[in-house]
Coordinates of C-alpha atoms in Angstrom, one line a residue:
X150 CA 11.6 7.3 14.7
X151 CA 8.6 9.6 14.7
X152 CA 9.6 11.2 11.4
X153 CA 10.3 8.4 9.0
X154 CA 9.2 5.4 11.2
X155 CA 12.7 3.8 11.1
X156 CA 13.1 1.1 13.6
X157 CA 16.0 0.5 15.9
X158 CA 18.0 2.9 18.0
X159 CA 16.7 6.0 19.7
X160 CA 18.5 9.1 20.8
X161 CA 18.1 11.5 23.7
X162 CA 15.3 14.0 22.9
X163 CA 14.2 11.9 19.8
X164 CA 10.5 11.9 18.9
X165 CA 9.3 8.3 18.6
X166 CA 6.1 6.6 17.5
X167 CA 5.1 3.4 19.4
X168 CA 2.6 1.2 17.7
X169 CA 0.5 -1.6 19.3
X170 CA -3.0 -2.6 20.3
X171 CA -5.0 -1.2 23.2
X172 CA -2.1 1.1 24.2
X173 CA -4.2 4.2 24.6
X174 CA -7.7 5.7 24.3
X175 CA -9.9 4.8 21.3
X176 CA -10.2 8.4 20.3
X177 CA -6.8 9.9 19.7
X178 CA -5.7 12.7 22.0
X179 CA -3.1 15.4 21.2
X180 CA -0.9 17.2 23.8
X181 CA -1.7 20.5 25.5
X182 CA 1.2 22.5 26.9
X183 CA 0.8 23.3 30.6
X184 CA 3.2 25.5 32.5
X185 CA 5.6 25.3 29.6
X186 CA 5.8 21.5 29.7
X187 CA 4.4 18.6 27.6
X188 CA 2.3 16.1 29.6
X189 CA 3.7 12.8 30.8
X190 CA 0.2 11.1 30.5
X191 CA -2.4 11.4 27.8
X192 CA -5.7 9.5 28.1
X193 CA -4.3 7.3 30.8
X194 CA -1.4 6.3 28.5
X195 CA 2.3 6.6 29.4
X196 CA 5.6 5.6 27.7
X197 CA 8.4 4.7 30.1
X198 CA 12.1 4.7 29.2
X199 CA 14.0 2.8 32.0
X200 CA 11.0 3.5 34.2
X201 CA 11.0 7.3 33.5
X202 CA 7.8 8.7 32.0
X203 CA 8.4 10.4 28.7
X204 CA 6.7 13.5 27.5
X205 CA 3.8 12.7 25.2
X206 CA 2.6 14.3 21.9
X207 CA -0.3 12.0 21.0
X208 CA -2.0 8.8 22.3
X209 CA -4.5 6.5 20.7
X210 CA -5.5 2.9 20.9
X211 CA -2.9 1.9 18.2
X212 CA -0.2 4.6 18.5
X213 CA 1.5 6.7 21.1
X214 CA 4.1 9.4 20.2
X215 CA 6.6 10.3 22.8
X216 CA 9.8 12.4 23.4
X217 CA 12.7 10.2 24.6
X218 CA 14.1 11.5 27.9
X219 CA 17.5 13.2 27.6
X220 CA 19.0 10.9 30.2
X221 CA 19.0 7.7 28.2
X222 CA 22.3 6.1 27.3
X223 CA 23.7 2.8 26.3
X224 CA 20.4 0.9 25.9
X225 CA 17.0 1.7 27.2
X226 CA 14.0 -0.4 28.2
X227 CA 10.8 1.0 26.6
X228 CA 7.3 0.1 28.0
X229 CA 3.8 1.5 27.4
X230 CA 1.2 1.6 30.2
X231 CA -2.5 2.2 29.5
X232 CA -5.0 2.4 32.4
X233 CA -2.2 1.0 34.7
X234 CA -1.7 -2.1 32.5
X235 CA 1.9 -2.4 31.3
X236 CA 2.9 -3.7 27.8
X237 CA 5.8 -6.0 27.3
X238 CA 9.2 -4.3 27.5
X239 CA 11.4 -3.7 24.5
X240 CA 15.1 -2.9 24.8
X241 CA 16.5 -0.5 22.3
X242 CA 20.0 0.7 21.7
X243 CA 20.7 4.4 22.3
X244 CA 23.0 6.4 20.0
X245 CA 24.0 10.0 19.9
X246 CA 21.7 10.9 17.1
X247 CA 19.0 9.2 15.0
X248 CA 18.0 11.9 12.5
X249 CA 14.8 11.7 10.5
X250 CA 13.2 14.3 8.3
X251 CA 9.6 15.0 9.0
X252 CA 7.3 14.6 5.9
X253 CA 4.6 16.9 4.6
X254 CA 1.9 14.2 4.8
X255 CA 3.2 12.7 8.1
X256 CA 3.5 9.3 6.5
X257 CA 7.3 9.1 6.7
X258 CA 7.5 8.9 2.9
X259 CA 7.4 11.5 0.2
X260 CA 8.2 15.2 0.4
X261 CA 10.0 16.5 3.4
X262 CA 8.7 19.2 5.7
X263 CA 10.9 21.9 4.3
X264 CA 10.3 25.6 3.9
X265 CA 12.0 27.9 1.4
X266 CA 13.6 31.2 2.4
X267 CA 10.2 33.0 1.8
X268 CA 8.5 30.5 4.1
X269 CA 6.6 28.8 1.3
X270 CA 6.6 25.0 1.3
X271 CA 9.5 23.5 -0.7
X272 CA 8.1 21.1 -3.4
X273 CA 9.2 20.0 -6.9
X274 CA 6.9 22.8 -8.3
X275 CA 8.3 25.3 -5.8
X276 CA 12.0 24.5 -5.3
X277 CA 14.4 26.7 -3.3
X278 CA 16.6 29.1 -5.3
X279 CA 20.3 28.2 -5.5
X280 CA 22.1 29.9 -2.6
X281 CA 18.9 30.5 -0.6
X282 CA 18.2 29.4 2.9
X283 CA 15.8 26.4 3.6
X284 CA 14.4 25.2 6.9
X285 CA 14.4 21.4 7.3
X286 CA 12.2 20.0 10.1
X287 CA 13.6 16.8 11.6
X288 CA 13.8 14.9 14.9
X289 CA 16.5 12.7 16.5
X290 CA 19.3 15.3 16.8
X291 CA 20.3 14.2 20.3
X292 CA 21.6 16.2 23.2
X293 CA 21.8 20.0 23.1
X294 CA 24.0 22.8 24.3
X295 CA 22.9 24.1 26.7
X296 CA 21.2 20.9 27.9
X297 CA 17.4 20.7 27.2
X298 CA 15.0 19.8 30.0
X299 CA 12.7 16.8 29.4
X300 CA 9.3 18.0 28.3
X301 CA 10.1 21.7 28.3
X302 CA 8.8 23.7 25.4
X303 CA 12.0 25.4 24.1
X304 CA 12.0 29.1 23.7
X305 CA 14.1 31.5 21.6
X306 CA 17.0 31.3 21.3
X307 CA 16.8 27.6 21.2
X308 CA 19.7 25.4 22.2
X309 CA 21.9 24.0 19.5
X310 CA 22.7 20.3 18.9
X311 CA 25.9 19.1 20.6
X312 CA 26.8 16.9 17.7
X313 CA 28.1 18.3 14.4
X314 CA 25.4 18.6 11.8
X315 CA 25.9 18.1 8.0
X316 CA 23.4 18.4 5.2
X317 CA 23.7 17.2 1.7
X318 CA 21.4 18.5 -1.0
X319 CA 21.6 17.0 -4.5
X320 CA 24.9 15.3 -3.5
X321 CA 26.4 18.6 -2.5
X322 CA 27.3 19.7 1.0
X323 CA 25.1 22.6 2.2
X324 CA 26.2 25.3 4.7
X325 CA 24.4 24.7 8.0
X326 CA 23.5 28.0 9.5
X327 CA 21.6 26.8 12.6

């Protein structure tokens, strides 16, 4: 999981981080949107799910971040290719959702990437007021309604998750607005 680096299952549309050696360019490369779509290749690196090239967000010699294609189901075979050389294949289970909250420092630990209603960063020193709205950035929500297109940058209004979403804050259920 690209948010908290949990290992195991993936879900359609999930952002994943793949780690290894010599799986991408020495100097890391981030994506550039072209024609409203993310690239399927970065620095001669690709990530394949059942042979389908995934959209890429980042590629370096030791890490490639990809968006799982929406068509995966059951289980999926994942493979990285760099300069035409394939890695070994890893089979992962696919489940409806694999939620992970993004973190402020991108480490997968510590404070979540959460904004308060006034768009300030939510921290212990700057908590949200009771009853206010917060924005929680996460990945792994699964399929959407209407269905999302692989690699497409989503506009406004964005599709909603097809699965029910629940949020608990301090052990209490929060009202999910979107």
